[in-house]
PDB file of C-alpha atoms and ligand atoms in Angstrom:
ATOM      1  CA  MET U   1    -101.935  45.862  -7.604  1.00 87.00           C
ATOM      2  CA  LYS U   2    -103.692  48.578  -5.609  1.00 96.00           C
ATOM      3  CA  PRO U   3    -106.368  47.634  -3.074  1.00 98.00           C
ATOM      4  CA  LEU U   4    -109.839  49.171  -3.376  1.00 98.00           C
ATOM      5  CA  ILE U   5    -111.504  50.838  -0.398  1.00 98.00           C
ATOM      6  CA  VAL U   6    -115.297  50.596  -0.548  1.00 98.00           C
ATOM      7  CA  CYS U   7    -116.897  52.903   1.982  1.00 98.00           C
ATOM      8  CA  PHE U   8    -120.341  53.848   3.209  1.00 98.00           C
ATOM      9  CA  SER U   9    -120.600  56.923   5.392  1.00 98.00           C
ATOM     10  CA  GLN U  10    -123.689  58.681   6.728  1.00 98.00           C
ATOM     11  CA  THR U  11    -122.133  61.605   8.593  1.00 97.00           C
ATOM     12  CA  GLY U  12    -118.701  61.735   6.961  1.00 98.00           C
ATOM     13  CA  LYS U  13    -116.369  60.226   9.583  1.00 98.00           C
ATOM     14  CA  THR U  14    -115.784  56.864   7.922  1.00 98.00           C
ATOM     15  CA  LYS U  15    -115.315  58.664   4.608  1.00 98.00           C
ATOM     16  CA  LYS U  16    -112.699  61.024   6.060  1.00 98.00           C
ATOM     17  CA  LEU U  17    -110.774  58.131   7.612  1.00 98.00           C
ATOM     18  CA  CYS U  18    -111.026  56.114   4.401  1.00 98.00           C
ATOM     19  CA  GLY U  19    -109.746  59.080   2.381  1.00 98.00           C
ATOM     20  CA  CYS U  20    -106.637  59.136   4.585  1.00 98.00           C
ATOM     21  CA  MET U  21    -106.413  55.338   4.408  1.00 98.00           C
ATOM     22  CA  ALA U  22    -106.438  55.520   0.604  1.00 98.00           C
ATOM     23  CA  LYS U  23    -103.512  57.900   0.770  1.00 97.00           C
ATOM     24  CA  SER U  24    -101.432  55.833   3.211  1.00 96.00           C
ATOM     25  CA  LEU U  25    -102.157  52.496   1.507  1.00 97.00           C
ATOM     26  CA  ASP U  26    -101.964  53.941  -2.010  1.00 98.00           C
ATOM     27  CA  ALA U  27    -105.405  52.467  -2.600  1.00 98.00           C
ATOM     28  CA  ASP U  28    -108.319  53.370  -4.847  1.00 98.00           C
ATOM     29  CA  PHE U  29    -111.468  54.590  -3.146  1.00 98.00           C
ATOM     30  CA  VAL U  30    -115.145  54.371  -3.916  1.00 98.00           C
ATOM     31  CA  GLU U  31    -118.135  55.514  -1.874  1.00 98.00           C
ATOM     32  CA  LEU U  32    -121.393  53.578  -1.653  1.00 98.00           C
ATOM     33  CA  LYS U  33    -124.644  55.516  -2.017  1.00 97.00           C
ATOM     34  CA  GLU U  34    -128.091  54.186  -1.329  1.00 97.00           C
ATOM     35  CA  ILE U  35    -130.668  54.718  -4.086  1.00 97.00           C
ATOM     36  CA  ALA U  36    -133.081  56.162  -1.521  1.00 94.00           C
ATOM     37  CA  ARG U  37    -130.700  58.389   0.379  1.00 93.00           C
ATOM     38  CA  ARG U  38    -131.468  58.642   4.086  1.00 95.00           C
ATOM     39  CA  GLY U  39    -131.278  61.770   6.163  1.00 96.00           C
ATOM     40  CA  LEU U  40    -130.185  61.501   9.782  1.00 96.00           C
ATOM     41  CA  VAL U  41    -133.752  60.994  11.026  1.00 97.00           C
ATOM     42  CA  GLY U  42    -134.249  58.267   8.424  1.00 96.00           C
ATOM     43  CA  ALA U  43    -130.976  56.644   9.506  1.00 97.00           C
ATOM     44  CA  TYR U  44    -132.009  56.597  13.174  1.00 96.00           C
ATOM     45  CA  THR U  45    -135.477  55.209  12.410  1.00 96.00           C
ATOM     46  CA  LEU U  46    -135.852  52.966   9.341  1.00 95.00           C
ATOM     47  CA  GLY U  47    -132.065  52.701   8.952  1.00 97.00           C
ATOM     48  CA  VAL U  48    -131.633  51.271  12.441  1.00 97.00           C
ATOM     49  CA  TYR U  49    -134.647  48.998  11.874  1.00 97.00           C
ATOM     50  CA  ASP U  50    -133.092  47.694   8.633  1.00 96.00           C
ATOM     51  CA  ALA U  51    -129.640  47.317  10.207  1.00 97.00           C
ATOM     52  CA  ILE U  52    -130.951  45.277  13.132  1.00 97.00           C
ATOM     53  CA  ARG U  53    -132.772  42.998  10.705  1.00 96.00           C
ATOM     54  CA  ARG U  54    -129.604  42.760   8.613  1.00 96.00           C
ATOM     55  CA  LYS U  55    -131.386  44.002   5.526  1.00 97.00           C
ATOM     56  CA  SER U  56    -129.773  45.245   2.339  1.00 96.00           C
ATOM     57  CA  GLY U  57    -130.281  48.910   1.487  1.00 93.00           C
ATOM     58  CA  ASP U  58    -130.287  49.118  -2.306  1.00 95.00           C
ATOM     59  CA  ILE U  59    -127.158  50.898  -3.485  1.00 98.00           C
ATOM     60  CA  LEU U  60    -126.413  52.684  -6.728  1.00 97.00           C
ATOM     61  CA  PRO U  61    -124.071  50.745  -9.043  1.00 97.00           C
ATOM     62  CA  VAL U  62    -120.511  51.016  -7.739  1.00 96.00           C
ATOM     63  CA  ASP U  63    -118.398  53.310  -9.847  1.00 90.00           C
ATOM     64  CA  SER U  64    -115.471  50.904 -10.031  1.00 94.00           C
ATOM     65  CA  ASP U  65    -114.729  47.539 -11.641  1.00 96.00           C
ATOM     66  CA  ILE U  66    -114.661  45.246  -8.607  1.00 97.00           C
ATOM     67  CA  ALA U  67    -113.464  42.303 -10.721  1.00 97.00           C
ATOM     68  CA  GLU U  68    -110.162  44.116 -11.279  1.00 97.00           C
ATOM     69  CA  TYR U  69    -109.224  44.083  -7.587  1.00 98.00           C
ATOM     70  CA  GLU U  70    -107.781  41.196  -5.591  1.00 98.00           C
ATOM     71  CA  THR U  71    -107.760  43.050  -2.272  1.00 98.00           C
ATOM     72  CA  LEU U  72    -110.550  45.247  -0.917  1.00 98.00           C
ATOM     73  CA  ILE U  73    -111.240  47.076   2.314  1.00 98.00           C
ATOM     74  CA  VAL U  74    -114.946  47.370   3.073  1.00 98.00           C
ATOM     75  CA  ALA U  75    -115.802  50.160   5.494  1.00 98.00           C
ATOM     76  CA  SER U  76    -119.005  50.735   7.455  1.00 98.00           C
ATOM     77  CA  PRO U  77    -120.162  52.792  10.403  1.00 98.00           C
ATOM     78  CA  VAL U  78    -121.967  50.889  13.168  1.00 98.00           C
ATOM     79  CA  TRP U  79    -125.742  51.304  13.314  1.00 98.00           C
ATOM     80  CA  ALA U  80    -127.365  49.863  16.411  1.00 97.00           C
ATOM     81  CA  GLY U  81    -124.541  47.370  16.863  1.00 97.00           C
ATOM     82  CA  ASN U  82    -124.779  46.203  13.231  1.00 97.00           C
ATOM     83  CA  ILE U  83    -123.169  47.034   9.920  1.00 97.00           C
ATOM     84  CA  THR U  84    -125.102  49.316   7.610  1.00 98.00           C
ATOM     85  CA  PRO U  85    -127.701  48.155   5.048  1.00 98.00           C
ATOM     86  CA  ALA U  86    -125.681  49.734   2.209  1.00 98.00           C
ATOM     87  CA  VAL U  87    -122.640  47.636   3.095  1.00 98.00           C
ATOM     88  CA  ASN U  88    -124.780  44.502   3.420  1.00 98.00           C
ATOM     89  CA  ASP U  89    -126.038  45.192  -0.092  1.00 98.00           C
ATOM     90  CA  PHE U  90    -122.543  45.637  -1.491  1.00 98.00           C
ATOM     91  CA  ILE U  91    -121.242  42.419   0.076  1.00 98.00           C
ATOM     92  CA  ARG U  92    -124.282  40.458  -1.094  1.00 98.00           C
ATOM     93  CA  GLU U  93    -124.542  41.872  -4.625  1.00 97.00           C
ATOM     94  CA  TYR U  94    -120.951  41.994  -5.833  1.00 98.00           C
ATOM     95  CA  ASP U  95    -118.834  38.936  -6.573  1.00 98.00           C
ATOM     96  CA  LEU U  96    -116.231  38.810  -3.815  1.00 98.00           C
ATOM     97  CA  ARG U  97    -115.470  35.091  -4.121  1.00 98.00           C
ATOM     98  CA  GLY U  98    -111.777  34.353  -3.588  1.00 97.00           C
ATOM     99  CA  LYS U  99    -110.926  37.992  -2.907  1.00 98.00           C
ATOM    100  CA  THR U 100    -109.068  39.154   0.189  1.00 98.00           C
ATOM    101  CA  VAL U 101    -111.402  41.574   1.941  1.00 98.00           C
ATOM    102  CA  TYR U 102    -110.463  43.475   5.083  1.00 98.00           C
ATOM    103  CA  GLY U 103    -113.154  45.111   7.167  1.00 98.00           C
ATOM    104  CA  PHE U 104    -113.072  48.598   8.649  1.00 98.00           C
ATOM    105  CA  ILE U 105    -115.726  49.633  11.133  1.00 98.00           C
ATOM    106  CA  THR U 106    -116.208  52.979  12.843  1.00 98.00           C
ATOM    107  CA  HIS U 107    -118.404  53.614  15.858  1.00 98.00           C
ATOM    108  CA  ALA U 108    -118.984  55.889  18.809  1.00 98.00           C
ATOM    109  CA  GLY U 109    -117.850  53.438  21.473  1.00 97.00           C
ATOM    110  CA  GLY U 110    -120.235  50.516  21.055  1.00 94.00           C
ATOM    111  CA  ALA U 111    -119.411  48.267  18.104  1.00 95.00           C
ATOM    112  CA  GLY U 112    -121.877  45.616  19.304  1.00 93.00           C
ATOM    113  CA  GLU U 113    -121.901  42.643  16.960  1.00 95.00           C
ATOM    114  CA  ALA U 114    -120.701  44.610  13.942  1.00 97.00           C
ATOM    115  CA  VAL U 115    -117.252  43.006  13.666  1.00 98.00           C
ATOM    116  CA  ASN U 116    -118.651  39.469  13.851  1.00 97.00           C
ATOM    117  CA  LEU U 117    -121.468  40.317  11.471  1.00 97.00           C
ATOM    118  CA  MET U 118    -119.148  41.789   8.887  1.00 98.00           C
ATOM    119  CA  ARG U 119    -116.885  38.744   9.089  1.00 98.00           C
ATOM    120  CA  GLN U 120    -119.922  36.486   8.725  1.00 98.00           C
ATOM    121  CA  GLU U 121    -121.192  38.425   5.691  1.00 98.00           C
ATOM    122  CA  LEU U 122    -117.780  38.406   4.005  1.00 98.00           C
ATOM    123  CA  GLU U 123    -117.254  34.707   4.581  1.00 98.00           C
ATOM    124  CA  GLN U 124    -120.743  33.934   3.284  1.00 98.00           C
ATOM    125  CA  ALA U 125    -119.822  35.888   0.157  1.00 98.00           C
ATOM    126  CA  GLY U 126    -116.820  33.594  -0.335  1.00 98.00           C
ATOM    127  CA  ALA U 127    -114.207  36.229   0.508  1.00 98.00           C
ATOM    128  CA  VAL U 128    -111.136  35.638   2.648  1.00 98.00           C
ATOM    129  CA  CYS U 129    -111.220  38.076   5.565  1.00 98.00           C
ATOM    130  CA  PRO U 130    -107.838  38.309   7.296  1.00 98.00           C
ATOM    131  CA  HIS U 131    -108.773  41.113   9.714  1.00 98.00           C
ATOM    132  CA  ILE U 132    -111.400  43.656  10.659  1.00 98.00           C
ATOM    133  CA  LEU U 133    -110.266  46.882  12.275  1.00 98.00           C
ATOM    134  CA  ASP U 134    -112.791  48.693  14.437  1.00 97.00           C
ATOM    135  CA  LEU U 135    -112.186  52.214  15.651  1.00 98.00           C
ATOM    136  CA  GLN U 136    -114.022  54.694  17.794  1.00 98.00           C
ATOM    137  CA  ALA U 137    -114.101  57.625  15.388  1.00 98.00           C
ATOM    138  CA  THR U 138    -113.487  60.471  17.816  1.00 98.00           C
ATOM    139  CA  ARG U 139    -112.779  63.989  16.660  1.00 97.00           C
ATOM    140  CA  GLU U 140    -109.232  63.644  18.057  1.00 97.00           C
ATOM    141  CA  LEU U 141    -108.600  60.433  16.150  1.00 98.00           C
ATOM    142  CA  ILE U 142    -109.795  61.926  12.865  1.00 98.00           C
ATOM    143  CA  TYR U 143    -107.664  64.991  13.538  1.00 97.00           C
ATOM    144  CA  ASP U 144    -104.561  62.845  14.184  1.00 97.00           C
ATOM    145  CA  VAL U 145    -105.144  60.769  11.058  1.00 97.00           C
ATOM    146  CA  LYS U 146    -105.726  63.865   8.906  1.00 97.00           C
ATOM    147  CA  ALA U 147    -102.576  65.459  10.325  1.00 96.00           C
ATOM    148  CA  GLU U 148    -100.704  62.226   9.483  1.00 95.00           C
ATOM    149  CA  ARG U 149     -99.716  61.634  13.099  1.00 97.00           C
ATOM    150  CA  LYS U 150    -101.334  58.245  12.655  1.00 97.00           C
ATOM    151  CA  ALA U 151    -101.485  56.214   9.480  1.00 97.00           C
ATOM    152  CA  PHE U 152    -103.132  53.034   8.274  1.00 98.00           C
ATOM    153  CA  ARG U 153    -101.129  50.128   6.995  1.00 97.00           C
ATOM    154  CA  LEU U 154    -101.574  46.525   5.939  1.00 97.00           C
ATOM    155  CA  THR U 155     -99.086  44.296   7.722  1.00 97.00           C
ATOM    156  CA  ASP U 156     -97.323  41.259   6.288  1.00 95.00           C
ATOM    157  CA  ASP U 157     -99.191  39.029   8.741  1.00 96.00           C
ATOM    158  CA  GLY U 158    -102.571  40.187   7.433  1.00 96.00           C
ATOM    159  CA  LYS U 159    -103.710  42.979   9.702  1.00 97.00           C
ATOM    160  CA  LEU U 160    -105.186  46.367   8.939  1.00 98.00           C
ATOM    161  CA  GLU U 161    -103.645  48.668  11.535  1.00 97.00           C
ATOM    162  CA  LEU U 162    -103.639  52.279  12.557  1.00 97.00           C
ATOM    163  CA  ARG U 163    -100.179  53.246  13.732  1.00 95.00           C
ATOM    164  CA  GLU U 164     -98.499  56.205  15.298  1.00 94.00           C
ATOM    165  CA  GLN U 165     -96.121  57.523  12.694  1.00 86.00           C
ATOM    166  CA  ASP U 166     -93.266  56.776  15.136  1.00 71.00           C
ATOM    167  CA  GLY U 167     -94.231  53.083  14.868  1.00 54.00           C
ATOM    168  CA  ASP U 168     -96.423  52.404  17.945  1.00 52.00           C
ATOM    169  CA  THR U 169     -99.422  50.236  17.096  1.00 52.00           C
ATOM    170  CA  LYS U 170    -102.649  51.851  18.264  1.00 52.00           C
ATOM    171  CA  ALA U 171    -105.282  49.485  16.959  1.00 52.00           C
TER     172      ALA U 171
HETATM  173  C1  FMN W 201    -128.335  55.550  12.768  1.00 90.02           C
HETATM  174  C2  FMN W 201    -127.100  55.492  13.602  1.00 90.02           C
HETATM  175  C3  FMN W 201    -126.922  54.473  14.516  1.00 90.02           C
HETATM  176  C4  FMN W 201    -125.742  54.396  15.274  1.00 90.02           C
HETATM  177  N1  FMN W 201    -125.559  53.352  16.144  1.00 90.02           N
HETATM  178  C5  FMN W 201    -124.394  53.258  16.840  1.00 90.02           C
HETATM  179  C6  FMN W 201    -124.147  52.161  17.728  1.00 90.02           C
HETATM  180  O1  FMN W 201    -124.949  51.240  17.903  1.00 90.02           O
HETATM  181  N2  FMN W 201    -122.962  52.134  18.404  1.00 90.02           N
HETATM  182  C7  FMN W 201    -122.021  53.125  18.264  1.00 90.02           C
HETATM  183  O2  FMN W 201    -120.987  53.060  18.890  1.00 90.02           O
HETATM  184  N3  FMN W 201    -122.219  54.156  17.409  1.00 90.02           N
HETATM  185  C8  FMN W 201    -123.367  54.244  16.698  1.00 90.02           C
HETATM  186  N4  FMN W 201    -123.563  55.291  15.830  1.00 90.02           N
HETATM  187  C9  FMN W 201    -122.496  56.263  15.639  1.00 90.02           C
HETATM  188  C10 FMN W 201    -121.693  55.937  14.373  1.00 90.02           C
HETATM  189  O3  FMN W 201    -121.436  54.549  14.231  1.00 90.02           O
HETATM  190  C11 FMN W 201    -120.326  56.629  14.388  1.00 90.02           C
HETATM  191  O4  FMN W 201    -120.456  57.982  14.695  1.00 90.02           O
HETATM  192  C12 FMN W 201    -119.649  56.447  13.051  1.00 90.02           C
HETATM  193  O5  FMN W 201    -118.260  56.689  13.169  1.00 90.02           O
HETATM  194  C13 FMN W 201    -120.257  57.394  12.030  1.00 90.02           C
HETATM  195  O6  FMN W 201    -119.696  57.143  10.772  1.00 90.02           O
HETATM  196  P1  FMN W 201    -120.102  58.064   9.508  1.00 90.02           P
HETATM  197  O7  FMN W 201    -119.843  59.486   9.934  1.00 90.02           O
HETATM  198  O8  FMN W 201    -119.180  57.608   8.446  1.00 90.02           O
HETATM  199  O9  FMN W 201    -121.525  57.824   9.204  1.00 90.02           O
HETATM  200  C14 FMN W 201    -124.737  55.383  15.098  1.00 90.02           C
HETATM  201  C15 FMN W 201    -124.945  56.418  14.172  1.00 90.02           C
HETATM  202  C16 FMN W 201    -126.102  56.468  13.418  1.00 90.02           C
HETATM  203  C17 FMN W 201    -126.280  57.566  12.403  1.00 90.02           C
END
């Protein structure tokens, strides 16, 4: 059965990478949207405040039947060293018990506590989290992934990886 990629993205980078991930993993893809959509100023002010306090940002109902999927990949940008309120809301509101849920985190060089926090959230939700991949989403990286010089894959030993197409593991 196909995995489902569940992605929040404020400025489009995580979404672009997840779009490519969906292609390389042959996965379904759904984007999370907050009910009260934030602009960039709102993200850097109240958004950061909410992220630091590990709040949920109310999301619109997810346009996908989560119950149908055994494996998910939950993707979030880093906000002030935390995962985003929209992703907190998804993990807390949807029934992920017993599901295998990989994490995918993008940042600009400072992931802070985001990897640990996502693992903590997923485990509290009753999911099994084999691996969380965090990537610095540089322009070059996005370019390489879009040009299929690098591709995501799920390994047999439970890792979400980004690999050079010649086989070198990069993350
Ligand atoms: C409100 C806000 C807070 C951010 N905080 C951090 C941070 O603490 N560390 C970091 O490395 N990048 C931080 N970033 C940069 C994003 O995590 C990074 O650019 C990410 O890849 C953007 O994903 P997106 O385009 O899908 O929203 C922040 C960006 C925003 C908008």
